[in-house]
Structure formats: structure tokens, C-alpha cells
Amino acid sequence: MPAADMLAPSDEIHTYLVARLNDALRRPGMWGGELGIRLMLDHLLFLERRQEAWDDEQRALEQRKAWTPTGVKGAFGGFLPADPDASVASVYAEFAHRQGWLKTDRVLSTDEYASMLATIDSWAAHDRVWADVTSFFGTPSVLFGGTNPYYGKTLGYVTAGLSAPMVFFHLWNGTDPDAEPSWPPAREQPLLLAIRRGDAPFAASFTYTPEGHRRRPAQ
């Protein structure tokens, strides 16, 4: 067993865990998916002596219908096609943001955020792809999933205020139900299926594109 004076100080451990949590949120498939993210959160809350914070968050997720016996992933089953963890990571990112842990590539100004909220309903009335989102709304605050356009991903946008809900654009590049799986996919860009506003009741939080309506799982 190492001597106590050989252990890393708590602030270094905290910095390390915050960095690993952000890695897990951005590339969840490489870090064990939802379970890996949950473990990172548990370690951070233990280090901060705030383990009860996750119990409060889980109750809030249950009230929003964003939590099921199989975790957050089960909540997406009725709203989006099968997803490689990026959508699930976006829900955990909401919690990480409110804790001050989420590292962002860009923070929207108050005016940019207000303009986005005012625009997304009408903007989503037409089918869009990944490039349309970034050309219209700019670089996302966080990219959940890799940069390869052949895979689905979620783009998250956030303002500086920790209480302001994040906004997420859920993109998909899977196989049509009546088609044989192929590689590379038939589409060069993932399709935007839905825009989700964080902290709203889950069923009411999605704004679908026409393509998203067509591909929403049967209820």
C-alpha cells in the first residue's frame, strides 16, 4: 500500500476526474456508455462529499420521465431510433453543467441563446443535416460522439448561466428499416431528427424535423 504522502492531493484528483468525465461525455462509446458516465459522476460526488446530489437528480429525471429501470437510455426508446450513447450522454451533461464540471468549446451569448430558442421551432419545420446546424447556429458548445459523419451524434449548446437549459440537436445516420446494413452508410451527413430542450418534461422536450417524425419509433 502506498504511503499517504505519495497519494495525489485531492485537488489534482478532482481535476483528473472532471477531465475523465468530459472525455466520457464526449466519446461515451469509448468509456463504457451510460455506466461509465455514472461511475465518473459517483466518484466526483464522493470526492466533493455530495453523494446525495445524484439522488436528487435521479428523482428529478424520474419526474421528467427521463429515467427508466434501464436508466436514461430507456427513456429515449420511444422518441429516437437506436442511438450509440450520444443522446444519453447529453442528459448527463445537463447535470454536469449545473455542477460546473462541463467543459465547453463555446458558450453562447445571452442574445445568441435567446435567438436560438426563438428560432428552433420554425427552423426544424424543414429537414436538416449536420452541416445545416453548424452553419446556422455555429460551432456547438459540446459535441457528443465523434467527428466522423458516418455516425450519429448530438450537438449541445449552452449559455453561461448554469440555470439556463441546454439545447441539443440529435443527429442520426443509421440504416433504414427496409434496407440491408451497409458500410459506409448511404448518407454522407447524419440527419437531424429532433431538437431537445433540457429540463423540460421529457415527452414535451422534443421538436422534430419532418424526417424525425418519420423515423420516430412506433408508439
mmCIF file of C-alpha atoms in Angstrom:
data_model
loop_
_atom_site.group_PDB
_atom_site.id
_atom_site.type_symbol
_atom_site.label_atom_id
_atom_site.label_comp_id
_atom_site.label_asym_id
_atom_site.label_seq_id
_atom_site.Cartn_x
_atom_site.Cartn_y
_atom_site.Cartn_z
ATOM 1 C CA MET A 1 0.000 0.000 0.000
ATOM 2 C CA PRO A 2 1.453 3.440 -0.930
ATOM 3 C CA ALA A 3 2.260 5.852 1.871
ATOM 4 C CA ALA A 4 -0.248 8.670 2.364
ATOM 5 C CA ASP A 5 2.293 11.294 1.306
ATOM 6 C CA MET A 6 2.669 9.525 -2.046
ATOM 7 C CA LEU A 7 -1.016 9.914 -2.972
ATOM 8 C CA ALA A 8 -2.121 12.704 -5.277
ATOM 9 C CA PRO A 9 -3.679 15.676 -3.480
ATOM 10 C CA SER A 10 -7.455 15.996 -3.623
ATOM 11 C CA ASP A 11 -7.447 18.966 -5.999
ATOM 12 C CA GLU A 12 -5.395 17.012 -8.533
ATOM 13 C CA ILE A 13 -7.726 14.030 -8.193
ATOM 14 C CA HIS A 14 -10.700 16.340 -8.737
ATOM 15 C CA THR A 15 -9.157 17.888 -11.860
ATOM 16 C CA TYR A 16 -8.371 14.425 -13.199
ATOM 17 C CA LEU A 17 -11.912 13.127 -12.638
ATOM 18 C CA VAL A 18 -13.516 16.198 -14.218
ATOM 19 C CA ALA A 19 -11.329 15.683 -17.292
ATOM 20 C CA ARG A 20 -12.235 11.989 -17.497
ATOM 21 C CA LEU A 21 -15.945 12.785 -17.095
ATOM 22 C CA ASN A 22 -15.762 15.171 -20.024
ATOM 23 C CA ASP A 23 -13.972 12.515 -22.066
ATOM 24 C CA ALA A 24 -16.739 10.033 -21.237
ATOM 25 C CA LEU A 25 -19.473 12.508 -22.154
ATOM 26 C CA ARG A 26 -17.906 13.399 -25.499
ATOM 27 C CA ARG A 27 -16.985 9.833 -26.520
ATOM 28 C CA PRO A 28 -19.315 7.647 -24.435
ATOM 29 C CA GLY A 29 -18.794 4.579 -26.587
ATOM 30 C CA MET A 30 -15.105 4.528 -25.678
ATOM 31 C CA TRP A 31 -15.750 4.877 -21.930
ATOM 32 C CA GLY A 32 -18.415 2.278 -21.235
ATOM 33 C CA GLY A 33 -21.509 4.227 -22.229
ATOM 34 C CA GLU A 34 -24.027 5.186 -19.583
ATOM 35 C CA LEU A 35 -22.454 3.034 -16.888
ATOM 36 C CA GLY A 36 -19.049 4.638 -17.408
ATOM 37 C CA ILE A 37 -20.545 8.125 -17.099
ATOM 38 C CA ARG A 38 -22.418 7.140 -13.947
ATOM 39 C CA LEU A 39 -19.213 5.865 -12.346
ATOM 40 C CA MET A 40 -17.406 9.131 -13.099
ATOM 41 C CA LEU A 41 -20.242 11.117 -11.547
ATOM 42 C CA ASP A 42 -20.259 8.883 -8.478
ATOM 43 C CA HIS A 43 -16.508 9.335 -7.952
ATOM 44 C CA LEU A 44 -16.725 13.108 -8.299
ATOM 45 C CA LEU A 45 -19.635 13.426 -5.902
ATOM 46 C CA PHE A 46 -17.858 11.197 -3.392
ATOM 47 C CA LEU A 47 -14.769 13.390 -3.608
ATOM 48 C CA GLU A 48 -16.913 16.503 -3.078
ATOM 49 C CA ARG A 49 -18.870 14.798 -0.275
ATOM 50 C CA ARG A 50 -22.153 15.455 -2.086
ATOM 51 C CA GLN A 51 -23.327 11.957 -2.934
ATOM 52 C CA GLU A 52 -26.929 12.902 -2.174
ATOM 53 C CA ALA A 53 -26.874 15.256 -5.191
ATOM 54 C CA TRP A 54 -27.274 12.311 -7.571
ATOM 55 C CA ASP A 55 -30.270 11.006 -5.631
ATOM 56 C CA ASP A 56 -31.901 14.405 -6.091
ATOM 57 C CA GLU A 57 -31.038 14.394 -9.780
ATOM 58 C CA GLN A 58 -32.441 10.909 -10.312
ATOM 59 C CA ARG A 59 -35.721 11.931 -8.686
ATOM 60 C CA ALA A 60 -35.853 14.963 -10.982
ATOM 61 C CA LEU A 61 -35.216 12.736 -14.009
ATOM 62 C CA GLU A 62 -37.986 10.386 -12.903
ATOM 63 C CA GLN A 63 -40.388 13.316 -12.595
ATOM 64 C CA ARG A 64 -39.456 14.410 -16.127
ATOM 65 C CA LYS A 65 -39.927 10.805 -17.379
ATOM 66 C CA ALA A 66 -36.284 10.859 -18.465
ATOM 67 C CA TRP A 67 -35.389 7.887 -16.260
ATOM 68 C CA THR A 68 -36.454 4.250 -16.556
ATOM 69 C CA PRO A 69 -35.447 0.970 -14.883
ATOM 70 C CA THR A 70 -32.756 0.758 -17.575
ATOM 71 C CA GLY A 71 -31.554 4.302 -16.929
ATOM 72 C CA VAL A 72 -31.654 7.260 -19.286
ATOM 73 C CA LYS A 73 -31.178 5.073 -22.351
ATOM 74 C CA GLY A 74 -34.587 3.500 -21.873
ATOM 75 C CA ALA A 75 -36.258 6.905 -21.870
ATOM 76 C CA PHE A 76 -35.123 7.592 -25.435
ATOM 77 C CA GLY A 77 -36.677 4.388 -26.777
ATOM 78 C CA GLY A 78 -39.996 5.991 -27.701
ATOM 79 C CA PHE A 79 -38.528 9.179 -29.143
ATOM 80 C CA LEU A 80 -35.442 8.418 -31.265
ATOM 81 C CA PRO A 81 -34.132 5.424 -33.236
ATOM 82 C CA ALA A 82 -31.396 3.289 -31.693
ATOM 83 C CA ASP A 83 -28.616 5.609 -30.590
ATOM 84 C CA PRO A 84 -24.932 4.905 -29.884
ATOM 85 C CA ASP A 85 -24.920 6.614 -26.466
ATOM 86 C CA ALA A 86 -24.560 10.220 -27.657
ATOM 87 C CA SER A 87 -28.139 11.188 -26.789
ATOM 88 C CA VAL A 88 -27.838 9.515 -23.394
ATOM 89 C CA ALA A 89 -24.635 11.417 -22.659
ATOM 90 C CA SER A 90 -26.414 14.694 -23.367
ATOM 91 C CA VAL A 91 -28.803 14.155 -20.440
ATOM 92 C CA TYR A 92 -25.921 13.539 -18.046
ATOM 93 C CA ALA A 93 -24.240 16.638 -19.454
ATOM 94 C CA GLU A 94 -27.145 18.717 -18.161
ATOM 95 C CA PHE A 95 -26.293 17.592 -14.628
ATOM 96 C CA ALA A 96 -22.556 18.068 -15.179
ATOM 97 C CA HIS A 97 -23.167 21.605 -16.446
ATOM 98 C CA ARG A 98 -25.159 22.584 -13.370
ATOM 99 C CA GLN A 99 -22.346 21.249 -11.167
ATOM 100 C CA GLY A 100 -19.802 23.401 -13.017
ATOM 101 C CA TRP A 101 -17.975 20.346 -14.395
ATOM 102 C CA LEU A 102 -18.846 20.539 -18.094
ATOM 103 C CA LYS A 103 -16.025 21.821 -20.303
ATOM 104 C CA THR A 104 -17.313 23.630 -23.376
ATOM 105 C CA ASP A 105 -15.803 24.623 -26.697
ATOM 106 C CA ARG A 106 -18.080 27.634 -26.995
ATOM 107 C CA VAL A 107 -20.551 29.491 -24.782
ATOM 108 C CA LEU A 108 -23.486 31.261 -26.404
ATOM 109 C CA SER A 109 -24.103 34.886 -25.522
ATOM 110 C CA THR A 110 -27.440 35.786 -23.986
ATOM 111 C CA ASP A 111 -28.627 37.167 -27.325
ATOM 112 C CA GLU A 112 -27.455 34.092 -29.269
ATOM 113 C CA TYR A 113 -29.215 31.801 -26.814
ATOM 114 C CA ALA A 114 -32.463 33.785 -26.920
ATOM 115 C CA SER A 115 -32.348 33.843 -30.730
ATOM 116 C CA MET A 116 -31.839 30.064 -30.839
ATOM 117 C CA LEU A 117 -34.836 29.425 -28.587
ATOM 118 C CA ALA A 118 -36.993 31.747 -30.673
ATOM 119 C CA THR A 119 -35.910 30.140 -33.951
ATOM 120 C CA ILE A 120 -35.719 26.387 -33.473
ATOM 121 C CA ASP A 121 -39.430 25.565 -33.805
ATOM 122 C CA SER A 122 -39.785 27.171 -37.236
ATOM 123 C CA TRP A 123 -36.276 26.164 -38.318
ATOM 124 C CA ALA A 124 -36.990 22.489 -37.554
ATOM 125 C CA ALA A 125 -40.046 22.521 -39.802
ATOM 126 C CA HIS A 126 -37.678 21.570 -42.652
ATOM 127 C CA ASP A 127 -35.331 18.603 -42.939
ATOM 128 C CA ARG A 128 -31.734 19.392 -41.958
ATOM 129 C CA VAL A 129 -28.339 17.698 -41.785
ATOM 130 C CA TRP A 130 -25.289 18.212 -39.543
ATOM 131 C CA ALA A 131 -23.783 20.956 -41.724
ATOM 132 C CA ASP A 132 -27.052 22.895 -41.656
ATOM 133 C CA VAL A 133 -26.996 23.021 -37.854
ATOM 134 C CA THR A 134 -23.448 24.304 -37.543
ATOM 135 C CA SER A 135 -23.738 26.786 -40.420
ATOM 136 C CA PHE A 136 -26.885 28.323 -38.919
ATOM 137 C CA PHE A 137 -26.210 28.107 -35.171
ATOM 138 C CA GLY A 138 -22.426 27.938 -35.167
ATOM 139 C CA THR A 139 -19.957 25.588 -33.510
ATOM 140 C CA PRO A 140 -21.618 23.593 -30.710
ATOM 141 C CA SER A 141 -20.644 24.033 -27.104
ATOM 142 C CA VAL A 142 -20.131 20.262 -26.835
ATOM 143 C CA LEU A 143 -20.015 17.525 -29.463
ATOM 144 C CA PHE A 144 -21.300 14.230 -28.058
ATOM 145 C CA GLY A 145 -19.949 11.489 -30.314
ATOM 146 C CA GLY A 146 -17.081 11.553 -32.774
ATOM 147 C CA THR A 147 -16.428 13.843 -35.729
ATOM 148 C CA ASN A 148 -16.962 11.078 -38.292
ATOM 149 C CA PRO A 149 -20.109 11.999 -40.295
ATOM 150 C CA TYR A 150 -20.931 8.342 -40.842
ATOM 151 C CA TYR A 151 -22.012 8.045 -37.203
ATOM 152 C CA GLY A 152 -24.836 9.676 -35.293
ATOM 153 C CA LYS A 153 -24.047 12.351 -32.720
ATOM 154 C CA THR A 154 -25.609 15.039 -30.579
ATOM 155 C CA LEU A 155 -24.674 18.730 -30.610
ATOM 156 C CA GLY A 156 -25.144 20.618 -27.350
ATOM 157 C CA TYR A 157 -25.433 24.397 -26.975
ATOM 158 C CA VAL A 158 -25.164 26.211 -23.670
ATOM 159 C CA THR A 159 -25.075 29.752 -22.332
ATOM 160 C CA ALA A 160 -23.042 30.992 -19.384
ATOM 161 C CA GLY A 161 -25.942 30.831 -16.951
ATOM 162 C CA LEU A 162 -25.938 27.477 -15.145
ATOM 163 C CA SER A 163 -29.721 27.585 -14.722
ATOM 164 C CA ALA A 164 -30.444 28.063 -18.440
ATOM 165 C CA PRO A 165 -31.423 24.723 -20.029
ATOM 166 C CA MET A 166 -29.061 23.284 -22.605
ATOM 167 C CA VAL A 167 -30.310 22.790 -26.167
ATOM 168 C CA PHE A 168 -29.452 19.593 -28.049
ATOM 169 C CA PHE A 169 -29.579 18.637 -31.724
ATOM 170 C CA HIS A 170 -29.893 14.861 -32.183
ATOM 171 C CA LEU A 171 -28.406 13.574 -35.451
ATOM 172 C CA TRP A 172 -28.753 10.057 -36.863
ATOM 173 C CA ASN A 173 -27.023 8.129 -39.661
ATOM 174 C CA GLY A 174 -28.385 4.627 -39.295
ATOM 175 C CA THR A 175 -29.880 2.059 -41.640
ATOM 176 C CA ASP A 176 -33.417 2.355 -42.975
ATOM 177 C CA PRO A 177 -35.744 -0.347 -41.591
ATOM 178 C CA ASP A 178 -36.283 -1.938 -45.015
ATOM 179 C CA ALA A 179 -32.633 -1.777 -46.123
ATOM 180 C CA GLU A 180 -29.680 -4.087 -45.608
ATOM 181 C CA PRO A 181 -26.926 -2.662 -43.367
ATOM 182 C CA SER A 182 -24.121 -1.170 -45.431
ATOM 183 C CA TRP A 183 -20.776 0.472 -44.852
ATOM 184 C CA PRO A 184 -20.211 3.250 -45.390
ATOM 185 C CA PRO A 185 -23.795 4.446 -44.871
ATOM 186 C CA ALA A 186 -25.735 5.711 -47.854
ATOM 187 C CA ARG A 187 -25.719 9.259 -46.427
ATOM 188 C CA GLU A 188 -22.606 11.388 -46.201
ATOM 189 C CA GLN A 189 -24.128 13.562 -43.445
ATOM 190 C CA PRO A 190 -26.183 12.490 -40.418
ATOM 191 C CA LEU A 191 -29.798 13.643 -40.460
ATOM 192 C CA LEU A 192 -31.204 15.969 -37.823
ATOM 193 C CA LEU A 193 -34.145 14.170 -36.232
ATOM 194 C CA ALA A 194 -35.006 16.342 -33.254
ATOM 195 C CA ILE A 195 -34.033 19.313 -31.131
ATOM 196 C CA ARG A 196 -34.362 18.775 -27.395
ATOM 197 C CA ARG A 197 -34.600 21.397 -24.667
ATOM 198 C CA GLY A 198 -33.111 20.266 -21.374
ATOM 199 C CA ASP A 199 -35.017 20.306 -18.078
ATOM 200 C CA ALA A 200 -38.468 20.145 -19.715
ATOM 201 C CA PRO A 201 -40.788 17.147 -19.238
ATOM 202 C CA PHE A 202 -39.174 14.580 -21.492
ATOM 203 C CA ALA A 203 -42.073 13.953 -23.884
ATOM 204 C CA ALA A 204 -42.567 17.693 -24.370
ATOM 205 C CA SER A 205 -38.882 18.496 -24.810
ATOM 206 C CA PHE A 206 -38.526 17.278 -28.428
ATOM 207 C CA THR A 207 -39.081 19.395 -31.527
ATOM 208 C CA TYR A 208 -38.981 17.072 -34.548
ATOM 209 C CA THR A 209 -37.974 17.706 -38.117
ATOM 210 C CA PRO A 210 -40.171 16.047 -40.763
ATOM 211 C CA GLU A 211 -37.505 13.300 -41.040
ATOM 212 C CA GLY A 212 -37.591 12.917 -37.280
ATOM 213 C CA HIS A 213 -41.347 12.429 -37.301
ATOM 214 C CA ARG A 214 -40.995 9.741 -39.975
ATOM 215 C CA ARG A 215 -38.290 7.894 -38.037
ATOM 216 C CA ARG A 216 -39.697 8.197 -34.548
ATOM 217 C CA PRO A 217 -40.183 4.677 -33.088
ATOM 218 C CA ALA A 218 -43.730 3.374 -33.190
ATOM 219 C CA GLN A 219 -45.618 4.207 -30.023
#
